[in-house]
């Protein structure tokens, strides 16, 4: 019993990816002063001697022992700048105003502002990772790590979160029961549906590919961004397996005359299925976990069809292009289409803004903009939008339980893309925030 409780605590620690699963290691009697997290406003805690620290407040806009005293210009901007709540209120009210702005040059100016202000919130070059709580070349250069906005809690702190709380973490099952598990389904107040939920999961799993076997805080998605690796695979070998090597296209199979991803028998890539699923029933998809849910298989099918459709158009217009050029150009187009849908439909829905968002790369051509990207561990943690999932799936008059839905390779081909799109568009998703809204199956 004790062993299993310890085991599950360690499992939670793995979830939190904190290097705290380590037993009683605190040898010195002086507590590392940085365990108190004294430095405010993104000041950096630097340890001197055994028991002293200094906060490096450089460019935080604050000074003082703990970076708590605002500089003059910080005071001025605190006074003049509307808070995030005010900005959000304006962006989600005054429809008449936005109806005008949507049609003028102000839309471009505000969209540019949204992009630059948001990107300035992110530290570049990236800072910490799960191994390095201080700046280092290694954490900058080694893309196998997610970056981290917050440094890991120092290894020698008395408690897992520094100095507060108990010396060990609680039983994860208790945590899930008290905070997360759904009592009764609460729908998303913004009216999001399952089409949105599966899009969220499908889209983000191109850059959230936590590599637990490698260790804490590692990722398999080495390009750290929107590269459509969930369609083409995260490495060249997988991509070559998935490609038809003709006209730039991807391999496919026809079922009832409709195009679907090929089976693993036809494109030999590793997919995660429970043991015993035969290869001809496994679908070969860029992302190895997308056999989990028919909703993910549906999006994979849509993008496969779109890729091959674009190839046909390009080939008709450029009969001299070879397979490689047709493939590479189509991939860029698929990435562009993805970002457009993400900004103009997905983020639009998520934000609730009345400003009509716009995907237009030229908006940034004349401003200094950091195009490099690094996925943060916190981003993955916060994107566990598992409450979006319903208690069962309503498709074409049938009600499918999780047992019938998960890893069921025939749901997609049985109903077909059209019926699934229709079903997922009608069924409400759950509310993400507020706690107590994750179906028991998804908390496992
Ligand atoms: C029935 C549906 C789902 C099941 C069974 C499921 C299950 C899981 C499991 C077992 C993990 C790995 C453990 C963990 O990191 O927590 C995971 C990770 C994750 N899930 Fe889900 N999930 C579902 C739907 C969703 C949806 C709709 C989203 C929406 C965004 C989502 C977002 C994530 C993210 C961001 C991760 C971390 C991935 C990584 O870092 O590699 N999941 N999910
Ligand atoms: C700075 O933080 C430390 C630790 O939390 C605290 O003891 C100290 O009083 C703070 N100093 C100031 C000037 O607030
Ligand atoms: C990144 O770090 C891991 C773990 O320390 C190591 O195995 C890998 O070789 C490193 N990669 C590079 C490119 O340095
Ligand atoms: C402006 O854009 C928002 C968000 O897309 C939309 O709700 C609103 O109807 C638009 N107004 C006009 C006139 O296009
Ligand atoms: C898989 O889905 C099909 C089609 O919806 C359904 O008939 C079947 O019962 C499901 N299989 C399992 C094992 O639940």
Short mmCIF file of C-alpha atoms and ligand atoms in Angstrom, two decimals:
data_model
loop_
_atom_site.label_atom_id
_atom_site.label_comp_id
_atom_site.label_asym_id
_atom_site.label_seq_id
_atom_site.Cartn_x
_atom_site.Cartn_y
_atom_site.Cartn_z
CA UNK A 1 0.00 0.00 0.00
CA UNK A 2 2.69 2.46 1.04
CA UNK A 3 4.71 1.52 -1.99
CA UNK A 4 1.79 2.17 -4.30
CA UNK A 5 1.06 5.55 -2.71
CA UNK A 6 4.72 6.47 -3.16
CA UNK A 7 4.52 5.21 -6.69
CA UNK A 8 1.53 7.36 -7.50
CA UNK A 9 3.13 10.42 -5.90
CA UNK A 10 6.09 9.87 -8.15
CA UNK A 11 3.68 9.53 -11.08
CA UNK A 12 2.27 12.95 -10.24
CA UNK A 13 5.77 14.35 -9.97
CA UNK A 14 6.39 13.01 -13.44
CA UNK A 15 3.27 14.84 -14.53
CA UNK A 16 4.54 18.05 -13.00
CA UNK A 17 7.95 17.21 -14.37
CA UNK A 18 9.62 18.65 -11.29
CA UNK A 19 12.91 17.14 -10.18
CA UNK A 20 11.63 16.51 -6.68
CA UNK A 21 11.20 12.73 -6.63
CA UNK A 22 14.34 12.27 -4.64
CA UNK A 23 13.83 11.35 -0.95
CA UNK A 24 15.47 13.06 2.01
CA UNK A 25 18.44 14.77 0.48
CA UNK A 26 18.47 18.07 2.37
CA UNK A 27 21.77 17.77 4.21
CA UNK A 28 22.74 21.34 5.04
CA UNK A 29 20.72 23.11 7.72
CA UNK A 30 20.60 26.41 5.85
CA UNK A 31 17.69 26.66 3.49
CA UNK A 32 18.54 27.89 0.01
CA UNK A 33 17.13 31.46 0.14
CA UNK A 34 15.91 31.17 -3.46
CA UNK A 35 13.45 28.52 -2.21
CA UNK A 36 11.43 31.46 -0.84
CA UNK A 37 11.09 32.79 -4.40
CA UNK A 38 11.75 36.33 -3.16
CA UNK A 39 12.27 38.04 -6.54
CA UNK A 40 9.12 39.63 -7.99
CA UNK A 41 8.27 40.84 -11.51
CA UNK A 42 10.47 38.27 -13.30
CA UNK A 43 13.56 39.25 -11.27
CA UNK A 44 16.11 36.42 -11.20
CA UNK A 45 17.23 34.94 -7.87
CA UNK A 46 21.02 34.47 -7.69
CA UNK A 47 22.56 32.73 -4.70
CA UNK A 48 25.65 34.14 -2.97
CA UNK A 49 27.57 32.17 -0.39
CA UNK A 50 25.45 29.68 1.55
CA UNK A 51 22.54 31.72 2.77
CA UNK A 52 22.50 34.98 0.79
CA UNK A 53 20.78 35.88 -2.44
CA UNK A 54 20.41 38.85 -4.74
CA UNK A 55 17.61 39.59 -7.15
CA UNK A 56 18.77 40.56 -10.62
CA UNK A 57 16.09 43.10 -11.60
CA UNK A 58 17.64 44.02 -14.96
CA UNK A 59 14.98 45.34 -17.38
CA UNK A 60 12.11 44.29 -15.15
CA UNK A 61 11.10 47.93 -14.63
CA UNK A 62 11.48 47.44 -10.86
CA UNK A 63 14.28 47.75 -8.33
CA UNK A 64 14.94 47.08 -4.64
CA UNK A 65 15.98 43.96 -2.77
CA UNK A 66 13.16 41.87 -4.25
CA UNK A 67 12.43 43.92 -7.43
CA UNK A 68 9.28 45.32 -5.84
CA UNK A 69 9.78 49.09 -6.26
CA UNK A 70 8.56 50.44 -9.62
CA UNK A 71 10.89 52.71 -11.60
CA UNK A 72 9.53 56.10 -12.65
CA UNK A 73 8.45 55.05 -16.16
CA UNK A 74 6.91 51.88 -14.78
CA UNK A 75 4.80 54.07 -12.49
CA UNK A 76 3.75 56.27 -15.40
CA UNK A 77 2.79 53.29 -17.55
CA UNK A 78 1.02 51.58 -14.64
CA UNK A 79 -1.03 54.75 -14.30
CA UNK A 80 -1.80 55.23 -17.99
CA UNK A 81 -1.93 51.71 -19.40
CA UNK A 82 -5.33 50.00 -19.27
CA UNK A 83 -5.18 46.66 -17.46
CA UNK A 84 -5.73 43.35 -19.25
CA UNK A 85 -9.33 43.20 -17.98
CA UNK A 86 -10.14 46.57 -19.50
CA UNK A 87 -8.55 45.62 -22.82
CA UNK A 88 -10.46 42.35 -22.83
CA UNK A 89 -13.71 44.16 -22.02
CA UNK A 90 -13.23 46.57 -24.92
CA UNK A 91 -12.33 43.74 -27.32
CA UNK A 92 -15.47 41.80 -26.39
CA UNK A 93 -18.00 44.66 -26.21
CA UNK A 94 -19.06 47.65 -28.38
CA UNK A 95 -20.11 45.61 -31.41
CA UNK A 96 -20.98 48.78 -33.38
CA UNK A 97 -17.41 50.01 -32.99
CA UNK A 98 -15.86 46.74 -34.12
CA UNK A 99 -18.28 46.47 -37.02
CA UNK A 100 -16.70 49.70 -38.29
CA UNK A 101 -13.11 48.76 -37.42
CA UNK A 102 -13.41 45.41 -39.21
CA UNK A 103 -13.84 47.33 -42.46
CA UNK A 104 -11.02 49.86 -42.07
CA UNK A 105 -7.22 50.06 -41.96
CA UNK A 106 -7.58 49.97 -38.15
CA UNK A 107 -8.14 46.22 -38.38
CA UNK A 108 -4.60 45.75 -39.76
CA UNK A 109 -3.07 48.10 -37.20
CA UNK A 110 -4.77 46.37 -34.29
CA UNK A 111 -3.94 42.91 -35.62
CA UNK A 112 -0.27 43.92 -35.91
CA UNK A 113 -0.48 45.16 -32.32
CA UNK A 114 -2.02 41.88 -31.13
CA UNK A 115 0.85 39.95 -32.75
CA UNK A 116 3.72 42.15 -31.54
CA UNK A 117 2.39 42.71 -28.02
CA UNK A 118 1.79 38.98 -27.57
CA UNK A 119 5.18 37.97 -28.93
CA UNK A 120 6.92 40.50 -26.67
CA UNK A 121 5.49 38.67 -23.65
CA UNK A 122 7.68 35.68 -24.46
CA UNK A 123 11.37 35.71 -23.55
CA UNK A 124 13.68 35.31 -26.55
CA UNK A 125 16.19 33.80 -26.61
CA UNK A 126 14.46 31.12 -24.53
CA UNK A 127 15.56 30.82 -20.92
CA UNK A 128 15.27 27.78 -18.65
CA UNK A 129 14.41 24.12 -19.06
CA UNK A 130 13.72 21.27 -16.65
CA UNK A 131 17.43 20.67 -16.09
CA UNK A 132 18.74 24.25 -16.04
CA UNK A 133 17.29 26.84 -13.63
CA UNK A 134 19.91 29.33 -14.80
CA UNK A 135 20.88 30.60 -18.25
CA UNK A 136 23.05 28.24 -20.22
CA UNK A 137 24.18 27.56 -23.76
CA UNK A 138 22.90 24.00 -23.42
CA UNK A 139 19.33 25.00 -22.63
CA UNK A 140 19.38 27.53 -25.47
CA UNK A 141 20.81 25.16 -28.02
CA UNK A 142 19.48 21.70 -27.16
CA UNK A 143 16.10 21.46 -28.85
CA UNK A 144 15.31 18.13 -27.19
CA UNK A 145 14.05 20.13 -24.23
CA UNK A 146 10.87 22.13 -23.91
CA UNK A 147 11.81 25.60 -22.70
CA UNK A 148 10.40 26.86 -19.40
CA UNK A 149 9.12 30.29 -18.47
CA UNK A 150 9.61 29.51 -14.79
CA UNK A 151 12.80 27.81 -13.66
CA UNK A 152 12.43 24.43 -11.95
CA UNK A 153 12.17 24.56 -8.15
CA UNK A 154 15.77 24.19 -6.85
CA UNK A 155 16.54 20.57 -5.96
CA UNK A 156 17.50 21.36 -2.35
CA UNK A 157 14.27 23.09 -1.26
CA UNK A 158 12.44 21.74 1.81
CA UNK A 159 9.14 21.24 -0.06
CA UNK A 160 8.24 20.45 -3.67
CA UNK A 161 7.11 24.04 -4.25
CA UNK A 162 9.89 25.78 -2.32
CA UNK A 163 9.20 26.39 1.36
CA UNK A 164 5.38 26.38 1.51
CA UNK A 165 3.13 23.35 1.79
CA UNK A 166 3.93 19.86 2.95
CA UNK A 167 7.19 18.03 2.37
CA UNK A 168 5.62 15.61 -0.07
CA UNK A 169 3.01 15.93 -2.79
CA UNK A 170 -0.52 14.55 -2.28
CA UNK A 171 -1.82 11.32 -3.79
CA UNK A 172 -2.67 12.14 -7.41
CA UNK A 173 -5.88 10.09 -7.30
CA UNK A 174 -7.07 12.14 -4.34
CA UNK A 175 -6.13 15.30 -6.24
CA UNK A 176 -8.05 14.17 -9.33
CA UNK A 177 -11.11 13.20 -7.25
CA UNK A 178 -11.23 16.43 -5.26
CA UNK A 179 -10.39 18.88 -8.03
CA UNK A 180 -10.82 17.50 -11.51
CA UNK A 181 -13.32 14.65 -11.88
CA UNK A 182 -16.67 15.57 -13.43
CA UNK A 183 -19.86 15.44 -11.37
CA UNK A 184 -22.28 16.53 -14.06
CA UNK A 185 -21.39 17.76 -17.53
CA UNK A 186 -21.03 21.56 -17.84
CA UNK A 187 -21.03 22.86 -21.42
CA UNK A 188 -18.47 25.42 -22.59
CA UNK A 189 -20.00 28.89 -22.03
CA UNK A 190 -18.55 30.12 -25.35
CA UNK A 191 -20.50 27.42 -27.18
CA UNK A 192 -17.50 25.42 -28.46
CA UNK A 193 -18.34 22.04 -29.97
CA UNK A 194 -16.47 18.75 -30.42
CA UNK A 195 -15.23 19.87 -33.83
CA UNK A 196 -13.35 22.59 -31.93
CA UNK A 197 -12.17 20.16 -29.23
CA UNK A 198 -10.67 17.68 -31.68
CA UNK A 199 -9.14 20.52 -33.66
CA UNK A 200 -7.46 21.74 -30.47
CA UNK A 201 -6.07 18.31 -29.74
CA UNK A 202 -5.10 17.58 -33.34
CA UNK A 203 -3.39 20.93 -33.91
CA UNK A 204 -1.47 21.10 -30.62
CA UNK A 205 -0.17 17.53 -30.78
CA UNK A 206 2.15 18.52 -33.62
CA UNK A 207 4.21 20.49 -31.07
CA UNK A 208 3.28 18.79 -27.78
CA UNK A 209 5.04 15.44 -27.98
CA UNK A 210 6.41 14.89 -24.51
CA UNK A 211 9.19 12.33 -24.60
CA UNK A 212 8.90 10.68 -21.19
CA UNK A 213 11.19 7.80 -22.07
CA UNK A 214 14.01 10.31 -22.62
CA UNK A 215 13.44 12.01 -19.26
CA UNK A 216 11.76 15.01 -17.68
CA UNK A 217 10.91 17.98 -19.87
CA UNK A 218 11.90 16.47 -23.22
CA UNK A 219 10.00 16.69 -26.48
CA UNK A 220 10.02 14.68 -29.69
CA UNK A 221 8.75 17.64 -31.72
CA UNK A 222 12.14 19.17 -32.45
CA UNK A 223 10.96 21.98 -34.72
CA UNK A 224 9.04 23.58 -31.82
CA UNK A 225 6.22 24.96 -33.89
CA UNK A 226 3.59 24.66 -36.58
CA UNK A 227 5.39 22.38 -39.04
CA UNK A 228 2.48 20.02 -39.84
CA UNK A 229 4.58 17.21 -38.38
CA UNK A 230 1.29 15.63 -37.29
CA UNK A 231 0.55 15.13 -40.99
CA UNK A 232 4.04 14.35 -42.30
CA UNK A 233 5.81 12.83 -39.28
CA UNK A 234 8.45 14.42 -37.06
CA UNK A 235 11.41 12.96 -38.96
CA UNK A 236 12.47 12.34 -42.56
CA UNK A 237 12.26 8.56 -42.38
CA UNK A 238 8.59 8.69 -41.34
CA UNK A 239 7.83 11.31 -43.97
CA UNK A 240 9.33 9.13 -46.72
CA UNK A 241 7.22 6.17 -45.57
CA UNK A 242 4.03 8.26 -45.66
CA UNK A 243 4.73 9.70 -49.12
CA UNK A 244 3.51 8.16 -52.36
CA UNK A 245 6.64 9.44 -54.18
CA UNK A 246 4.48 10.39 -57.11
CA UNK A 247 3.13 13.86 -57.94
CA UNK A 248 4.05 15.09 -54.44
CA UNK A 249 1.24 13.07 -52.88
CA UNK A 250 0.83 11.14 -49.66
CA UNK A 251 -0.09 7.45 -49.66
CA UNK A 252 -3.77 6.68 -49.16
CA UNK A 253 -6.31 3.87 -49.26
CA UNK A 254 -9.80 3.93 -50.76
CA UNK A 255 -12.68 2.60 -48.64
CA UNK A 256 -16.15 2.75 -50.21
CA UNK A 257 -14.61 5.05 -52.80
CA UNK A 258 -13.42 7.56 -50.19
CA UNK A 259 -9.79 8.53 -49.49
CA UNK A 260 -8.34 7.64 -46.04
CA UNK A 261 -4.83 7.40 -44.59
CA UNK A 262 -3.09 4.19 -45.67
CA UNK A 263 -2.86 1.23 -43.31
CA UNK A 264 0.39 0.50 -41.49
CA UNK A 265 0.72 -2.50 -43.82
CA UNK A 266 1.05 0.00 -46.71
CA UNK A 267 3.08 2.69 -44.92
CA UNK A 268 5.34 1.08 -42.38
CA UNK A 269 5.41 3.59 -39.49
CA UNK A 270 5.01 2.96 -35.78
CA UNK A 271 1.55 3.87 -34.44
CA UNK A 272 0.45 3.62 -30.79
CA UNK A 273 -2.36 1.08 -30.56
CA UNK A 274 -3.19 -1.40 -27.81
CA UNK A 275 -1.48 -4.76 -28.35
CA UNK A 276 -3.19 -7.08 -30.79
CA UNK A 277 -4.54 -4.55 -33.33
CA UNK A 278 -3.44 -5.99 -36.71
CA UNK A 279 -1.37 -3.73 -39.00
CA UNK A 280 -3.99 -3.60 -41.76
CA UNK A 281 -6.43 -2.09 -39.19
CA UNK A 282 -3.96 0.55 -37.98
CA UNK A 283 -4.00 3.82 -39.90
CA UNK A 284 -0.60 5.30 -40.75
CA UNK A 285 -0.62 8.97 -39.72
CA UNK A 286 2.15 11.55 -39.16
CA UNK A 287 1.40 11.71 -35.40
CA UNK A 288 1.89 8.30 -33.83
CA UNK A 289 -0.88 8.65 -31.18
CA UNK A 290 -3.69 9.69 -33.53
CA UNK A 291 -5.16 6.18 -33.60
CA UNK A 292 -6.53 6.99 -30.12
CA UNK A 293 -9.58 8.92 -31.27
CA UNK A 294 -11.78 8.86 -34.39
CA UNK A 295 -11.91 12.68 -34.09
CA UNK A 296 -8.15 12.80 -34.66
CA UNK A 297 -8.38 10.27 -37.49
CA UNK A 298 -11.06 12.48 -39.05
CA UNK A 299 -8.79 15.55 -39.08
CA UNK A 300 -5.88 13.42 -40.33
CA UNK A 301 -8.11 12.29 -43.20
CA UNK A 302 -9.19 15.85 -44.00
CA UNK A 303 -5.57 17.06 -44.20
CA UNK A 304 -4.52 14.03 -46.25
CA UNK A 305 -7.27 14.76 -48.77
CA UNK A 306 -6.36 18.44 -48.79
CA UNK A 307 -2.68 17.68 -49.37
CA UNK A 308 -3.43 15.45 -52.34
CA UNK A 309 -5.98 17.94 -53.72
CA UNK A 310 -3.43 20.78 -53.62
CA UNK A 311 -0.87 18.51 -55.33
CA UNK A 312 -3.26 17.99 -58.25
CA UNK A 313 -3.77 21.74 -58.65
CA UNK A 314 -0.05 22.49 -58.47
CA UNK A 315 0.82 19.76 -60.94
CA UNK A 316 -1.74 21.03 -63.43
CA UNK A 317 -0.24 24.51 -63.21
CA UNK A 318 3.41 23.40 -63.05
CA UNK A 319 3.74 20.26 -65.19
CA UNK A 320 7.57 20.54 -65.00
CA UNK A 321 7.77 20.22 -61.19
CA UNK A 322 9.00 16.91 -59.87
CA UNK A 323 7.59 14.92 -56.94
CA UNK A 324 9.87 16.63 -54.42
CA UNK A 325 8.96 20.19 -55.44
CA UNK A 326 5.26 19.37 -55.54
CA UNK A 327 5.47 17.79 -52.07
CA UNK A 328 7.52 20.57 -50.49
CA UNK A 329 5.39 23.37 -51.95
CA UNK A 330 2.18 21.62 -50.90
CA UNK A 331 3.50 21.22 -47.35
CA UNK A 332 4.07 24.99 -47.15
CA UNK A 333 0.54 25.57 -48.41
CA UNK A 334 -0.88 23.12 -45.81
CA UNK A 335 1.03 24.96 -43.05
CA UNK A 336 -0.31 28.31 -44.32
CA UNK A 337 -3.87 26.98 -44.46
CA UNK A 338 -3.46 25.62 -40.93
CA UNK A 339 -2.26 28.93 -39.49
CA UNK A 340 -5.05 30.77 -41.26
CA UNK A 341 -7.70 28.46 -39.78
CA UNK A 342 -6.02 28.68 -36.37
CA UNK A 343 -6.01 32.48 -36.29
CA UNK A 344 -9.19 33.36 -38.15
CA UNK A 345 -11.47 30.63 -36.79
CA UNK A 346 -9.93 28.80 -33.82
CA UNK A 347 -8.32 31.70 -31.93
CA UNK A 348 -11.21 33.93 -33.02
CA UNK A 349 -13.66 31.54 -31.30
CA UNK A 350 -11.42 31.11 -28.28
CA UNK A 351 -10.79 34.81 -27.74
CA UNK A 352 -14.39 35.96 -28.08
CA UNK A 353 -12.94 39.18 -29.58
CA UNK A 354 -15.14 41.29 -31.81
CA UNK A 355 -12.04 42.47 -33.67
CA UNK A 356 -11.96 40.26 -36.75
CA UNK A 357 -8.57 38.54 -36.54
CA UNK A 358 -6.52 38.25 -39.72
CA UNK A 359 -3.83 35.91 -41.02
CA UNK A 360 -1.62 38.09 -43.19
CA UNK A 361 2.16 37.56 -43.00
CA UNK A 362 2.79 40.93 -44.69
CA UNK A 363 1.46 42.69 -41.57
CA UNK A 364 4.85 42.02 -39.96
CA UNK A 365 7.15 42.58 -42.92
CA UNK A 366 8.06 46.09 -41.80
CA UNK A 367 8.36 45.47 -38.07
CA UNK A 368 11.04 43.77 -36.03
CA UNK A 369 9.56 40.40 -35.32
CA UNK A 370 11.12 37.31 -33.80
CA UNK A 371 10.18 34.35 -36.00
CA UNK A 372 12.04 31.78 -33.93
CA UNK A 373 9.84 29.70 -31.68
CA UNK A 374 10.29 27.41 -28.70
CA UNK A 375 7.53 25.41 -27.07
CA UNK A 376 7.33 25.80 -23.30
CA UNK A 377 6.55 23.06 -20.81
CA UNK A 378 4.01 25.29 -19.11
CA UNK A 379 2.21 25.65 -22.45
CA UNK A 380 1.74 21.88 -22.62
CA UNK A 381 0.62 21.69 -18.98
CA UNK A 382 -1.98 24.42 -19.45
CA UNK A 383 -3.24 22.95 -22.73
CA UNK A 384 -4.51 19.76 -21.13
CA UNK A 385 -8.02 20.78 -22.08
CA UNK A 386 -9.46 17.42 -21.11
CA UNK A 387 -12.70 18.96 -19.75
CA UNK A 388 -13.67 19.62 -23.40
CA UNK A 389 -14.48 15.92 -23.77
CA UNK A 390 -18.15 14.89 -23.30
CA UNK A 391 -19.48 11.84 -21.41
CA UNK A 392 -20.35 9.96 -24.62
CA UNK A 393 -20.30 10.62 -28.36
CA UNK A 394 -23.52 11.20 -30.32
CA UNK A 395 -23.11 10.18 -33.95
CA UNK A 396 -25.85 9.75 -36.53
CA UNK A 397 -28.44 8.71 -33.93
CA UNK A 398 -26.04 6.35 -32.08
CA UNK A 399 -24.57 7.00 -28.64
CA UNK A 400 -21.01 5.68 -28.35
CA UNK A 401 -19.38 5.13 -24.96
CA UNK A 402 -15.65 5.69 -24.44
CA UNK A 403 -15.08 1.94 -24.69
CA UNK A 404 -16.71 1.94 -28.12
CA UNK A 405 -14.96 5.15 -29.23
CA UNK A 406 -11.33 4.99 -28.05
CA UNK A 407 -8.89 3.17 -30.36
CA UNK A 408 -11.84 1.94 -32.43
CA UNK A 409 -10.40 1.93 -35.93
CA UNK A 410 -13.73 1.35 -37.63
CA UNK A 411 -15.72 4.37 -36.32
CA UNK A 412 -14.12 6.70 -38.89
CA UNK A 413 -14.66 4.44 -41.89
CA UNK A 414 -18.07 3.18 -40.69
CA UNK A 415 -19.63 6.66 -40.53
CA UNK A 416 -17.30 8.50 -42.94
CA UNK A 417 -15.88 12.01 -42.64
CA UNK A 418 -19.10 13.84 -43.51
CA UNK A 419 -21.22 12.23 -40.77
CA UNK A 420 -18.48 12.73 -38.18
CA UNK A 421 -18.06 16.41 -39.07
CA UNK A 422 -21.82 16.82 -38.79
CA UNK A 423 -21.98 14.99 -35.42
CA UNK A 424 -18.99 16.78 -33.86
CA UNK A 425 -20.31 20.16 -35.02
CA UNK A 426 -23.61 19.57 -33.22
CA UNK A 427 -22.33 18.19 -29.91
CA UNK A 428 -21.28 20.75 -27.26
CA UNK A 429 -17.83 20.51 -25.68
CA UNK A 430 -17.33 20.83 -21.92
CA UNK A 431 -16.20 23.95 -20.07
CA UNK A 432 -12.41 23.96 -19.71
CA UNK A 433 -12.08 26.01 -16.53
CA UNK A 434 -13.72 25.84 -13.13
CA UNK A 435 -12.67 22.33 -12.06
CA UNK A 436 -14.80 19.19 -11.65
CA UNK A 437 -15.39 18.74 -15.36
CA UNK A 438 -13.16 15.92 -16.63
CA UNK A 439 -14.82 12.62 -17.54
CA UNK A 440 -13.38 9.83 -15.39
CA UNK A 441 -11.99 8.00 -18.44
CA UNK A 442 -9.90 11.02 -19.47
CA UNK A 443 -8.44 11.53 -15.97
CA UNK A 444 -6.84 8.07 -16.10
C1 LIG B 1 -10.88 11.19 -24.96
C2 LIG B 1 -10.03 12.15 -25.15
C3 LIG B 1 -8.64 12.23 -24.58
C4 LIG B 1 -7.88 11.29 -23.93
C5 LIG B 1 -8.23 9.85 -23.58
C6 LIG B 1 -6.61 11.93 -23.60
C7 LIG B 1 -5.57 11.30 -22.94
C8 LIG B 1 -4.33 11.85 -22.71
C9 LIG B 1 -3.22 11.18 -22.09
C10 LIG B 1 -3.24 9.77 -21.54
C11 LIG B 1 -2.17 12.03 -22.08
C12 LIG B 1 -0.74 11.78 -21.56
C13 LIG B 1 -0.61 12.10 -20.10
C14 LIG B 1 -0.64 13.57 -19.80
O1 LIG B 1 0.25 14.32 -20.23
O2 LIG B 1 -1.62 14.01 -19.15
C15 LIG B 1 -2.62 13.27 -22.69
C16 LIG B 1 -1.85 14.37 -22.89
C17 LIG B 1 -2.30 15.57 -23.41
N1 LIG B 1 -3.59 15.88 -23.80
FE1 LIG B 1 -5.11 14.57 -23.86
N2 LIG B 1 -6.63 13.22 -24.06
C18 LIG B 1 -7.84 13.44 -24.65
C19 LIG B 1 -8.28 14.63 -25.24
C20 LIG B 1 -7.56 15.80 -25.26
C21 LIG B 1 -8.06 17.03 -25.82
C22 LIG B 1 -9.44 17.28 -26.45
C23 LIG B 1 -7.07 17.95 -25.70
C24 LIG B 1 -7.21 19.38 -26.17
C25 LIG B 1 -6.26 20.24 -26.37
C26 LIG B 1 -5.92 17.28 -25.06
C27 LIG B 1 -4.70 17.85 -24.75
C28 LIG B 1 -3.60 17.17 -24.25
C29 LIG B 1 -2.26 17.73 -24.15
C30 LIG B 1 -1.83 19.14 -24.53
C31 LIG B 1 -1.44 16.73 -23.63
C32 LIG B 1 0.07 16.78 -23.41
C33 LIG B 1 0.72 16.15 -24.61
C34 LIG B 1 2.21 16.09 -24.52
O3 LIG B 1 2.81 16.94 -23.84
O4 LIG B 1 2.79 15.20 -25.17
N3 LIG B 1 -6.27 15.98 -24.81
N4 LIG B 1 -3.94 13.13 -23.06
C1 LIG B 2 12.57 40.34 0.34
O1 LIG B 2 12.13 39.01 0.46
C2 LIG B 2 12.63 38.35 1.63
C3 LIG B 2 12.26 36.90 1.54
O2 LIG B 2 10.91 36.72 1.19
C4 LIG B 2 12.06 39.07 2.88
O3 LIG B 2 12.53 38.42 4.03
C5 LIG B 2 12.50 40.52 2.85
O4 LIG B 2 11.93 41.22 3.93
C6 LIG B 2 12.10 41.17 1.53
N1 LIG B 2 12.68 42.51 1.47
C7 LIG B 2 11.96 43.58 1.25
C8 LIG B 2 12.68 44.88 1.18
O5 LIG B 2 10.75 43.53 1.09
C1 LIG B 3 20.46 17.15 -25.60
O1 LIG B 3 20.48 16.63 -24.29
C2 LIG B 3 20.33 15.22 -24.21
C3 LIG B 3 20.28 14.84 -22.74
O2 LIG B 3 21.33 15.41 -22.03
C4 LIG B 3 21.47 14.53 -24.96
O3 LIG B 3 21.27 13.13 -24.93
C5 LIG B 3 21.48 15.03 -26.40
O4 LIG B 3 22.58 14.46 -27.10
C6 LIG B 3 21.56 16.53 -26.45
N1 LIG B 3 21.42 16.98 -27.83
C7 LIG B 3 22.26 17.86 -28.39
C8 LIG B 3 21.94 18.25 -29.80
O5 LIG B 3 23.21 18.34 -27.81
C1 LIG B 4 -16.29 41.93 -37.03
O1 LIG B 4 -15.65 40.73 -36.64
C2 LIG B 4 -16.28 39.99 -35.62
C3 LIG B 4 -15.44 38.79 -35.36
O2 LIG B 4 -15.25 38.02 -36.51
C4 LIG B 4 -17.70 39.59 -36.01
O3 LIG B 4 -18.35 39.01 -34.90
C5 LIG B 4 -18.45 40.82 -36.45
O4 LIG B 4 -19.71 40.43 -36.94
C6 LIG B 4 -17.67 41.52 -37.55
N1 LIG B 4 -18.39 42.64 -38.04
C7 LIG B 4 -18.50 42.88 -39.33
C8 LIG B 4 -19.35 44.00 -39.75
O5 LIG B 4 -17.92 42.18 -40.15
C1 LIG B 5 -16.41 0.19 -32.99
O1 LIG B 5 -17.24 1.02 -33.76
C2 LIG B 5 -18.19 0.33 -34.53
C3 LIG B 5 -18.83 1.33 -35.47
O2 LIG B 5 -19.37 2.42 -34.76
C4 LIG B 5 -19.17 -0.35 -33.59
O3 LIG B 5 -20.16 -1.03 -34.31
C5 LIG B 5 -18.41 -1.33 -32.69
O4 LIG B 5 -19.27 -1.87 -31.71
C6 LIG B 5 -17.24 -0.65 -32.01
N1 LIG B 5 -16.37 -1.65 -31.44
C7 LIG B 5 -16.22 -1.81 -30.10
C8 LIG B 5 -15.22 -2.86 -29.69
O5 LIG B 5 -16.83 -1.18 -29.29
#
